[in-house]
PDB file of C-alpha atoms in Angstrom:
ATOM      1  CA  UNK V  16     -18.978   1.763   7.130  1.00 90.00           C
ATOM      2  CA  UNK V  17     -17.458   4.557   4.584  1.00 96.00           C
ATOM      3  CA  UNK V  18     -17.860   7.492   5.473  1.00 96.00           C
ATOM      4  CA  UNK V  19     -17.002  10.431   2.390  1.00 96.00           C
ATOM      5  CA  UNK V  20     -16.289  14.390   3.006  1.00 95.00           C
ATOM      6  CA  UNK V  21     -15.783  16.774   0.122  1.00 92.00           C
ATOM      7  CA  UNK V  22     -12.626  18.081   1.367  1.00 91.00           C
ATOM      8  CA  UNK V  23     -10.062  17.564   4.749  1.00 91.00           C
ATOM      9  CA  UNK V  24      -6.490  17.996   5.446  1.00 89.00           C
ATOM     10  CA  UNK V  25      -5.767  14.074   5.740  1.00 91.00           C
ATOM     11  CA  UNK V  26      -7.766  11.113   6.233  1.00 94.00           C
ATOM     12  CA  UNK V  27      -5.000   9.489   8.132  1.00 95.00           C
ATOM     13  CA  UNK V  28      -4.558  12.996  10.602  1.00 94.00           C
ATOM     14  CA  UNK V  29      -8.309  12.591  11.150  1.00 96.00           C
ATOM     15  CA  UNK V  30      -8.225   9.494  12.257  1.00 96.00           C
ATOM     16  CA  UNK V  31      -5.296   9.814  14.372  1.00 96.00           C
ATOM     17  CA  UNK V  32      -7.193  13.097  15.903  1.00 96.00           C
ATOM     18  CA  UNK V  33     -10.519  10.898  16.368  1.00 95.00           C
ATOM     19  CA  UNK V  34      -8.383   7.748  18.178  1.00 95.00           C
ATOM     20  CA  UNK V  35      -6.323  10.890  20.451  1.00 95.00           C
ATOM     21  CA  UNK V  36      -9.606  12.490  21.522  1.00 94.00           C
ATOM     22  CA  UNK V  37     -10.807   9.202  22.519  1.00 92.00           C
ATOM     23  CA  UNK V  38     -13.504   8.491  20.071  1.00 91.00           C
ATOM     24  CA  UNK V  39     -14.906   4.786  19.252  1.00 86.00           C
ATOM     25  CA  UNK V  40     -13.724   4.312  16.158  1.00 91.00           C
ATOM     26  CA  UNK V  41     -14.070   0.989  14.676  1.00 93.00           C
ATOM     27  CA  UNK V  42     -12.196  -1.153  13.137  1.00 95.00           C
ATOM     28  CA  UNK V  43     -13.618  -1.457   8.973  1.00 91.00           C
ATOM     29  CA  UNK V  44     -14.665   2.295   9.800  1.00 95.00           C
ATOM     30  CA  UNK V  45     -13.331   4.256   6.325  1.00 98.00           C
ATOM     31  CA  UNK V  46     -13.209   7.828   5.553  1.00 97.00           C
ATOM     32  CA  UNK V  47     -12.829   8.701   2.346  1.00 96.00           C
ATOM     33  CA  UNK V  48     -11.972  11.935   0.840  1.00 95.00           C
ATOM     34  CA  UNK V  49     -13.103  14.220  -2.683  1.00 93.00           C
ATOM     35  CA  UNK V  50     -10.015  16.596  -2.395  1.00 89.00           C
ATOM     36  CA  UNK V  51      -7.082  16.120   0.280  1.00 84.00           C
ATOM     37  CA  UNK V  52      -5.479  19.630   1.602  1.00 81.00           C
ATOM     38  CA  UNK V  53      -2.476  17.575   3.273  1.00 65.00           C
ATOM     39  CA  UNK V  54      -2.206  14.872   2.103  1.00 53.00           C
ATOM     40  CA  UNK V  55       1.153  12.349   3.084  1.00 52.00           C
ATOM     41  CA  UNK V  56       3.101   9.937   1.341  1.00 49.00           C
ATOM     42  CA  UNK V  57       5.902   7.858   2.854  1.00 47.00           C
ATOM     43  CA  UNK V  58       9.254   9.326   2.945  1.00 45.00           C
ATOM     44  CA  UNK V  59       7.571  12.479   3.840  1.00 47.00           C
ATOM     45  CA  UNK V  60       6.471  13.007  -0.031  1.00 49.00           C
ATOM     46  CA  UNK V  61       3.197  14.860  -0.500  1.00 49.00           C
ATOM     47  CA  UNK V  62       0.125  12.545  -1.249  1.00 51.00           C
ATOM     48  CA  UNK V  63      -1.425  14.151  -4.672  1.00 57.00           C
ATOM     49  CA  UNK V  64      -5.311  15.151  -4.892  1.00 60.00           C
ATOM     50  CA  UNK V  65      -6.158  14.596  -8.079  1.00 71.00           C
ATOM     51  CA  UNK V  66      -9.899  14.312  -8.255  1.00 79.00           C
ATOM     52  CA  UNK V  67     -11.730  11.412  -9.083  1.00 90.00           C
ATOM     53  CA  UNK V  68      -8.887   9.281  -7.396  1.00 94.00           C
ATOM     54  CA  UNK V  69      -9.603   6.906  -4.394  1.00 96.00           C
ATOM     55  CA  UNK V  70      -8.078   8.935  -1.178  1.00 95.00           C
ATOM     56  CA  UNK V  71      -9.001   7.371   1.797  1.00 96.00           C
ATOM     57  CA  UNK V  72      -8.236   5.601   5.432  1.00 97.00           C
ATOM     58  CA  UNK V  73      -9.139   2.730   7.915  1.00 98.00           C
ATOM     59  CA  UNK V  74      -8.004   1.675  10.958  1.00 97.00           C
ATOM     60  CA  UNK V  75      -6.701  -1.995  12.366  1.00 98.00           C
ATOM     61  CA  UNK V  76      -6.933  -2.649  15.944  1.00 96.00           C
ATOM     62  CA  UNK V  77      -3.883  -4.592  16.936  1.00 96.00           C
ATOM     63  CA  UNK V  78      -3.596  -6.768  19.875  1.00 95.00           C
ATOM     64  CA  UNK V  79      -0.623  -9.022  20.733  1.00 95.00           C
ATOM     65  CA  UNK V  80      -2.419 -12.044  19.257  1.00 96.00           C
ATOM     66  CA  UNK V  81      -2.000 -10.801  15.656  1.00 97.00           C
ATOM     67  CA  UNK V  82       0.876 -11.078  13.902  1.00 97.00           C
ATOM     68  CA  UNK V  83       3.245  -8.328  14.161  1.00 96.00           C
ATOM     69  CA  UNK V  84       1.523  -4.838  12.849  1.00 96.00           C
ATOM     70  CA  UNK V  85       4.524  -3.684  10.151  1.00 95.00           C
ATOM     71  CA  UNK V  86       3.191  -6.418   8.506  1.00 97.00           C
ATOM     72  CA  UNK V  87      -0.187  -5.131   7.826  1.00 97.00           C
ATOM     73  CA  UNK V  88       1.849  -3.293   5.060  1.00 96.00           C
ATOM     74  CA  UNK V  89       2.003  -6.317   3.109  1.00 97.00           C
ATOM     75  CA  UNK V  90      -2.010  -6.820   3.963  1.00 98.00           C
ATOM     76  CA  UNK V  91      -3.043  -3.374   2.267  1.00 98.00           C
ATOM     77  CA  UNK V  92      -0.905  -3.785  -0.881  1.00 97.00           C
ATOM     78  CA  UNK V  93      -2.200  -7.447  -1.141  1.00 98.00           C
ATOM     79  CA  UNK V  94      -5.815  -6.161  -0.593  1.00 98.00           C
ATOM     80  CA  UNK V  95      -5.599  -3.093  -2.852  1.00 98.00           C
ATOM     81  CA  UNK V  96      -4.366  -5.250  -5.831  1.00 98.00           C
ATOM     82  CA  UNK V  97      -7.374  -7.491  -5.698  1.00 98.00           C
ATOM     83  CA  UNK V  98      -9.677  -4.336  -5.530  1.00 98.00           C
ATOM     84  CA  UNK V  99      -7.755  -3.128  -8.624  1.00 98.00           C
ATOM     85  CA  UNK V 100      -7.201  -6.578 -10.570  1.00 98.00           C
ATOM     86  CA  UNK V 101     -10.872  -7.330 -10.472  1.00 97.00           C
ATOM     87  CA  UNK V 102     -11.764  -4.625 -12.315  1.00 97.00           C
ATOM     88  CA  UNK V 103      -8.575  -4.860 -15.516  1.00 96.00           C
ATOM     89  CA  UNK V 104      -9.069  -7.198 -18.278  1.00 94.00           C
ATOM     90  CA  UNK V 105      -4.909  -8.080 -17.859  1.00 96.00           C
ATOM     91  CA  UNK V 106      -4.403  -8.101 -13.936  1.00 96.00           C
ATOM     92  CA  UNK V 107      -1.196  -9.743 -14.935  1.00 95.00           C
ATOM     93  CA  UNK V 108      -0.020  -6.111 -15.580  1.00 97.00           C
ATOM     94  CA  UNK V 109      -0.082  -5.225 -11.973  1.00 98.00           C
ATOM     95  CA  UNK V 110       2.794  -6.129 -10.076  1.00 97.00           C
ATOM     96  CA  UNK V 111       3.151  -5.009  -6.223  1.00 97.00           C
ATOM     97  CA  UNK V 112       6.731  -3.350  -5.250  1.00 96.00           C
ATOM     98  CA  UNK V 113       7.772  -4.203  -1.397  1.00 96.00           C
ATOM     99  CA  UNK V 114       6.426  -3.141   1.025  1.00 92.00           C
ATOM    100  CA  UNK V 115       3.011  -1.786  -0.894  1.00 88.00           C
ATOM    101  CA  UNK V 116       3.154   0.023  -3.968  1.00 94.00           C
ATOM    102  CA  UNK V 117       0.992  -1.181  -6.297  1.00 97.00           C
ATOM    103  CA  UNK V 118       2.649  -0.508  -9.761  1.00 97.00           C
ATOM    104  CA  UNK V 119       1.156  -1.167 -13.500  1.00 97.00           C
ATOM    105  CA  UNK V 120       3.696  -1.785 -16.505  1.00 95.00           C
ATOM    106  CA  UNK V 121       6.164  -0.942 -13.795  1.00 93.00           C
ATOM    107  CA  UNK V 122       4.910   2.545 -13.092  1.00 95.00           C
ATOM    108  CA  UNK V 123       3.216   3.515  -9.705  1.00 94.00           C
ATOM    109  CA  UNK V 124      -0.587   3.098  -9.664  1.00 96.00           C
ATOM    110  CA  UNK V 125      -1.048   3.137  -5.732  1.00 96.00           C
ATOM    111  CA  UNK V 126       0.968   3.668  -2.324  1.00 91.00           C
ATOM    112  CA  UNK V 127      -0.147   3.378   0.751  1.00 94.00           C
ATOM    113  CA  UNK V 128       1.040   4.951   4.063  1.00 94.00           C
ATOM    114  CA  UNK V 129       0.553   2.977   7.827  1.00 96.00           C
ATOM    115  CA  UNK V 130       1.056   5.344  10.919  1.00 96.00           C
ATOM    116  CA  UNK V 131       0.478   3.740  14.636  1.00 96.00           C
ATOM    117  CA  UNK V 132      -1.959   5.742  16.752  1.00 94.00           C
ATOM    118  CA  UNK V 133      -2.344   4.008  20.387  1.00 89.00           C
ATOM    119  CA  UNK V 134      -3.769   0.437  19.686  1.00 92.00           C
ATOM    120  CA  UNK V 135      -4.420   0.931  16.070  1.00 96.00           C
ATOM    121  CA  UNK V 136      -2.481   1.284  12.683  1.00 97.00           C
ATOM    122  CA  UNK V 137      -3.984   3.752  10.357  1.00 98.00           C
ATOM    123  CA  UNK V 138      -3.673   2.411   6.852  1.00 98.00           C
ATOM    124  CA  UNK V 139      -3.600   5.506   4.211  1.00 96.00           C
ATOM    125  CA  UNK V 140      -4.843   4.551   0.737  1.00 96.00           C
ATOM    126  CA  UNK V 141      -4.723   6.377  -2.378  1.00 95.00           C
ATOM    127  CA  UNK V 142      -4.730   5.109  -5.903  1.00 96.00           C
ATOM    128  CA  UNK V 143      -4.824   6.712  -8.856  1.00 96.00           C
ATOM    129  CA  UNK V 144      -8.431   6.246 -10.332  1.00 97.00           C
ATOM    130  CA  UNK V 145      -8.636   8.856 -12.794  1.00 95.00           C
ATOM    131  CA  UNK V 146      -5.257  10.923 -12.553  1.00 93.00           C
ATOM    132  CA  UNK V 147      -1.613  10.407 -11.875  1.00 92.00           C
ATOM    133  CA  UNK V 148       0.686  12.776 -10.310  1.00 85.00           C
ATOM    134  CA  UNK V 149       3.637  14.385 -12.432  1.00 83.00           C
ATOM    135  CA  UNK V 150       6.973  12.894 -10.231  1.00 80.00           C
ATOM    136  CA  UNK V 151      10.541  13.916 -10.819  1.00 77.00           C
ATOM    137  CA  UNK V 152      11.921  10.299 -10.053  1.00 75.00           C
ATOM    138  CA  UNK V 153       9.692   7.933 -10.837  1.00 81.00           C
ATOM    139  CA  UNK V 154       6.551   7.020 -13.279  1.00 91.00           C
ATOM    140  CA  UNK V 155       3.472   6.837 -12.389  1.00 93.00           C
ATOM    141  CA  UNK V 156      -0.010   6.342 -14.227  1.00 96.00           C
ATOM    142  CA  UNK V 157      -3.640   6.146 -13.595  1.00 96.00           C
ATOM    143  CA  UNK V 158      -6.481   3.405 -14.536  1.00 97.00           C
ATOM    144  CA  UNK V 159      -7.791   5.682 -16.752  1.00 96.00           C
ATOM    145  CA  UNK V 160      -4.931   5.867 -18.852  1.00 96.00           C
ATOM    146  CA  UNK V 161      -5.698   2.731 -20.066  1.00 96.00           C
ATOM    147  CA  UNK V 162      -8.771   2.931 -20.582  1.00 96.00           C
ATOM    148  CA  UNK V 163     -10.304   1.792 -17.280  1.00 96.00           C
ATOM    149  CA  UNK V 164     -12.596   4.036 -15.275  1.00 91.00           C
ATOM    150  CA  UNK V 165     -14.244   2.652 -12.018  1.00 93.00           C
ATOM    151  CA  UNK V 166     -16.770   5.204 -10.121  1.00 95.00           C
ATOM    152  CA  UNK V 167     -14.846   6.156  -6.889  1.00 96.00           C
ATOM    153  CA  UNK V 168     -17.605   5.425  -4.723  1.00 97.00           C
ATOM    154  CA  UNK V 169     -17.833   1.804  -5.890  1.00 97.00           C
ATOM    155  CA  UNK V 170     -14.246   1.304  -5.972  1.00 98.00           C
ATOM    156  CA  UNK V 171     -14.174   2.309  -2.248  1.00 98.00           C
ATOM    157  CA  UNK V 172     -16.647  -0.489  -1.260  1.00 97.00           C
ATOM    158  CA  UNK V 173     -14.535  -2.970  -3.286  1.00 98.00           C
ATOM    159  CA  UNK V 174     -11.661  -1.949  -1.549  1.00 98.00           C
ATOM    160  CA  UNK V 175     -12.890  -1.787   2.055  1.00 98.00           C
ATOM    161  CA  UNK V 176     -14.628  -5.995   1.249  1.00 98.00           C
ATOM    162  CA  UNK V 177     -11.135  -6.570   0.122  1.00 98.00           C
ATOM    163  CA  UNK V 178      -9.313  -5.325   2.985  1.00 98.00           C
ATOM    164  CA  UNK V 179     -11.564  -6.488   5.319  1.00 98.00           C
ATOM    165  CA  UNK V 180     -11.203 -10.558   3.895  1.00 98.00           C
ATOM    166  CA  UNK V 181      -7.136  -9.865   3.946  1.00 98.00           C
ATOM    167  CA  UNK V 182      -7.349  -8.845   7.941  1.00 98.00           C
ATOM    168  CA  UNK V 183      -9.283 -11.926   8.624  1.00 98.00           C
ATOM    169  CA  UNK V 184      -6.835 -14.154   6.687  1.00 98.00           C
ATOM    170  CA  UNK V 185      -3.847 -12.658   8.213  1.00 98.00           C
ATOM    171  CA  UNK V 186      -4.970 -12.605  11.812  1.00 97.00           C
ATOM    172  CA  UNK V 187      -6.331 -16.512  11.301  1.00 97.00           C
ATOM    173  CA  UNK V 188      -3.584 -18.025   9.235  1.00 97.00           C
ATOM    174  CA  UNK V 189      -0.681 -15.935  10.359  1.00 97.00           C
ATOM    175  CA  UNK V 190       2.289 -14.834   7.736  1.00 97.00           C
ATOM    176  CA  UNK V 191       3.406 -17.634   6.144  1.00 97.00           C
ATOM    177  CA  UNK V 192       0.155 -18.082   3.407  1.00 97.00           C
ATOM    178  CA  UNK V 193       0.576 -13.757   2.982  1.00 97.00           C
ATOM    179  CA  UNK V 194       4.091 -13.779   2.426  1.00 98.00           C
ATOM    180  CA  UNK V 195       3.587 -16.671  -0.356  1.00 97.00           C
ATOM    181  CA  UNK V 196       0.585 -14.808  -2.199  1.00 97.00           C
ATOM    182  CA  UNK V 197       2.087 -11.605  -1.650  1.00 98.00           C
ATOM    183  CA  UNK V 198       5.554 -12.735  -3.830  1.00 98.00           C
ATOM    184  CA  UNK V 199       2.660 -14.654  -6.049  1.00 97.00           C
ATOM    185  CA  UNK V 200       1.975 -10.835  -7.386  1.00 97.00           C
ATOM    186  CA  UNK V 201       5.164  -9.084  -6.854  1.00 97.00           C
ATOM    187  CA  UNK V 202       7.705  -8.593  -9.768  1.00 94.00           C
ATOM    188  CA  UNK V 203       9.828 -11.379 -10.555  1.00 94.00           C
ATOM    189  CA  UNK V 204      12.823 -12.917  -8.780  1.00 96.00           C
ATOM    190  CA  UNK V 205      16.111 -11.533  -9.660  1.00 96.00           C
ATOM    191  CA  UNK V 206      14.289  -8.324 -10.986  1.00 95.00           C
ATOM    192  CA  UNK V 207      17.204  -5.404 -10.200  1.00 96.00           C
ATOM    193  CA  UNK V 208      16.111  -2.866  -6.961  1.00 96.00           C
ATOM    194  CA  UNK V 209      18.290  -0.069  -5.610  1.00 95.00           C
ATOM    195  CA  UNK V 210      17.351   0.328  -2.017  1.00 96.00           C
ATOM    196  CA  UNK V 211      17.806   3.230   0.403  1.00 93.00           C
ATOM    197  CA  UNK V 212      17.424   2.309   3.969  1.00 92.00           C
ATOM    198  CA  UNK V 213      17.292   5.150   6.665  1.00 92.00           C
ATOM    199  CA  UNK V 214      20.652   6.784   7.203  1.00 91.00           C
ATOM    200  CA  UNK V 215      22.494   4.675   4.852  1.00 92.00           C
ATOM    201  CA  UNK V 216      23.783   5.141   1.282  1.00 92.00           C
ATOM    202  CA  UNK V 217      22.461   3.511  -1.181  1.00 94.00           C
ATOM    203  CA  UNK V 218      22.448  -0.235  -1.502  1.00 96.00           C
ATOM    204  CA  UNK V 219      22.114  -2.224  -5.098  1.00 96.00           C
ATOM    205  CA  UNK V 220      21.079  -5.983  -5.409  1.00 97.00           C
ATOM    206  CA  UNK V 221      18.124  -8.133  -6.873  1.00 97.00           C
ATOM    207  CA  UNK V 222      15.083  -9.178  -5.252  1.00 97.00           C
ATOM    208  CA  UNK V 223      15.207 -12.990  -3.993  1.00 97.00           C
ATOM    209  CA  UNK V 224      11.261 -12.525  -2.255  1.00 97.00           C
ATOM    210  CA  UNK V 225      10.534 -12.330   1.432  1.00 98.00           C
ATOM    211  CA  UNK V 226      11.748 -12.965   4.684  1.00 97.00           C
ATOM    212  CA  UNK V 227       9.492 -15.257   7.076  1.00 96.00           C
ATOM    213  CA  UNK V 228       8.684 -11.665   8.759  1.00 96.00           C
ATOM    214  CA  UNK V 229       7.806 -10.115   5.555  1.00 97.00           C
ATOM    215  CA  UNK V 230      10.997  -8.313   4.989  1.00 97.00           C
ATOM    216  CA  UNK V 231      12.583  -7.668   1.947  1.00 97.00           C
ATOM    217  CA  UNK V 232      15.501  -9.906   0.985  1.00 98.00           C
ATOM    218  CA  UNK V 233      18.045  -8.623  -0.934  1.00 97.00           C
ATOM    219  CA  UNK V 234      20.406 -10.087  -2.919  1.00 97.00           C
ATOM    220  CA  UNK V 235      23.628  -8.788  -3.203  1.00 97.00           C
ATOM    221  CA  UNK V 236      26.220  -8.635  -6.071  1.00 95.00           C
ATOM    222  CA  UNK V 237      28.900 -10.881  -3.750  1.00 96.00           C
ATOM    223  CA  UNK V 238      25.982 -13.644  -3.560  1.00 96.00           C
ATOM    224  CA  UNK V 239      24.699 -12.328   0.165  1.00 97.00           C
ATOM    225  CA  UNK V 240      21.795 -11.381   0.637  1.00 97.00           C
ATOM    226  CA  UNK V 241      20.437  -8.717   3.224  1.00 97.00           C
ATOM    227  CA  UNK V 242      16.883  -8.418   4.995  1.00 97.00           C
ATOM    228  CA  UNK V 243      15.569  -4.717   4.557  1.00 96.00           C
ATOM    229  CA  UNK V 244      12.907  -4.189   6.856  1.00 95.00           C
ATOM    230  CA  UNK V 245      12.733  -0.299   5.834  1.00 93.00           C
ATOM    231  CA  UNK V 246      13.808   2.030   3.178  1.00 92.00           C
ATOM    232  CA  UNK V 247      13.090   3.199  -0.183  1.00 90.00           C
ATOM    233  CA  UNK V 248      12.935   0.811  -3.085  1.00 93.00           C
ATOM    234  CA  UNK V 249      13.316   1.362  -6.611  1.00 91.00           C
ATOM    235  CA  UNK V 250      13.208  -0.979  -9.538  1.00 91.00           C
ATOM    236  CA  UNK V 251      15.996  -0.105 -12.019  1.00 84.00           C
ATOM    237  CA  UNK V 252      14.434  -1.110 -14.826  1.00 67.00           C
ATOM    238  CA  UNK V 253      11.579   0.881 -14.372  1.00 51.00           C
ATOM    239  CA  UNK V 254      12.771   3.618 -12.621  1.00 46.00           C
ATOM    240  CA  UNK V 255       9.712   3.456 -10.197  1.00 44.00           C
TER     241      UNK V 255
END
């Protein structure tokens, strides 16, 4: 079920307030938003509004059966770019950037924020449909840029059929086949990141795929290489 309001602070804070007050909501439940007051990004950035965009949230109910819930990261940005891809004429243009940023010509299309609330993992969705945000450090574009303009409403169903097949394949088959069709649609191996993990400076290397757990291996310039299991990453290149 979707569920769309004109206006709210945060999908993912309403959630979270439904799930702390006790409400039944259920998992494939969406709300979707028009115009986000408060909107967050990870890293504490703000999450821009720009209307006509996709803003919106779900929820996963975890259990200790499923794999383990960071992971659902890679399940959103793997779900998102099929929503995405199947509407371009050159999918091959998207690439995903770990752990889910969805980025086009190597600028950011998508990003997508997971909080834990109890039992569930709020996943926090917002791609740029129709407008992209002005950054300081990073590009960024929007579908309609290139000439690509999906109605919002019907983008949201595509997403939420998408996400929904990706939860079922990761809670039947487990990592392994998500880790391999994740890196399927990543950028390519060797491709230059700068990564900046929580309290640390800054670390340079290339990107030689995942881990088994879904973390990001780095490569290091003395031949190494180092799991990252959080942090910011940039591609050089790019600058995104």
């Amino acid at each position: 079920m979707i569920r769309f309001v004109t206006e709210t602070g945060s999908t993912n804070s309403d959630l979270a307030a439904q799930l702390r007050a006790g409400e039944a909501v259920a998992e494939g439940h969406w709300l979707v938003a028009d115009r986000q007051l408060a909107g967050r990004g990870r890293q504490g950035r703000d999450w821009f509004d720009g209307s006509g965009n996709f803003m919106g949230s779900t929820i996963v109910r975890v259990s200790p059966r499923d794999p383990s819930p960071a992971t659902l990261a890679l399940v959103s940005g793997v779900a998102v770019y099929e929503a995405v891809a199947s509407i371009m004429a050159e999918p091959h243009r998207l690439r995903l950037k770990w752990p889910n940023d969805l980025m086009l010509d190597g600028a950011k299309l998508a990003g997508i924020l997971l909080e834990r609330e109890r039992d569930a993992i709020i996943v926090g969705i917002g791609v740029n449909l129709a407008a992209a945000p002005q950054l300081p450090d990073r590009r960024t574009v929007a579908l309609a840029e290139i000439g690509v303009t999906p109605d919002r409403d019907t983008f949201a169903r595509s997403l939420a059929e998408c996400f929904d097949r990706e939860v079922e394949r990761w809670r039947t088959y487990g990592l392994e086949p998500l880790v391999r069709r994740w890196e399927s649609v990543a950028h390519a191996f060797g491709t230059p990141l700068t990564v900046q993990p929580p309290g640390e400076d800054r670390i340079d290397g290339t990107f030689d795929g995942l881990g088994a757990d879904g973390a990001l291996s780095l490569r290091l310039a003395d031949g190494s290489t180092r799991a990252i299991h959080a942090g910011d990453v940039m591609l050089v290149n790019q600058e995104s």
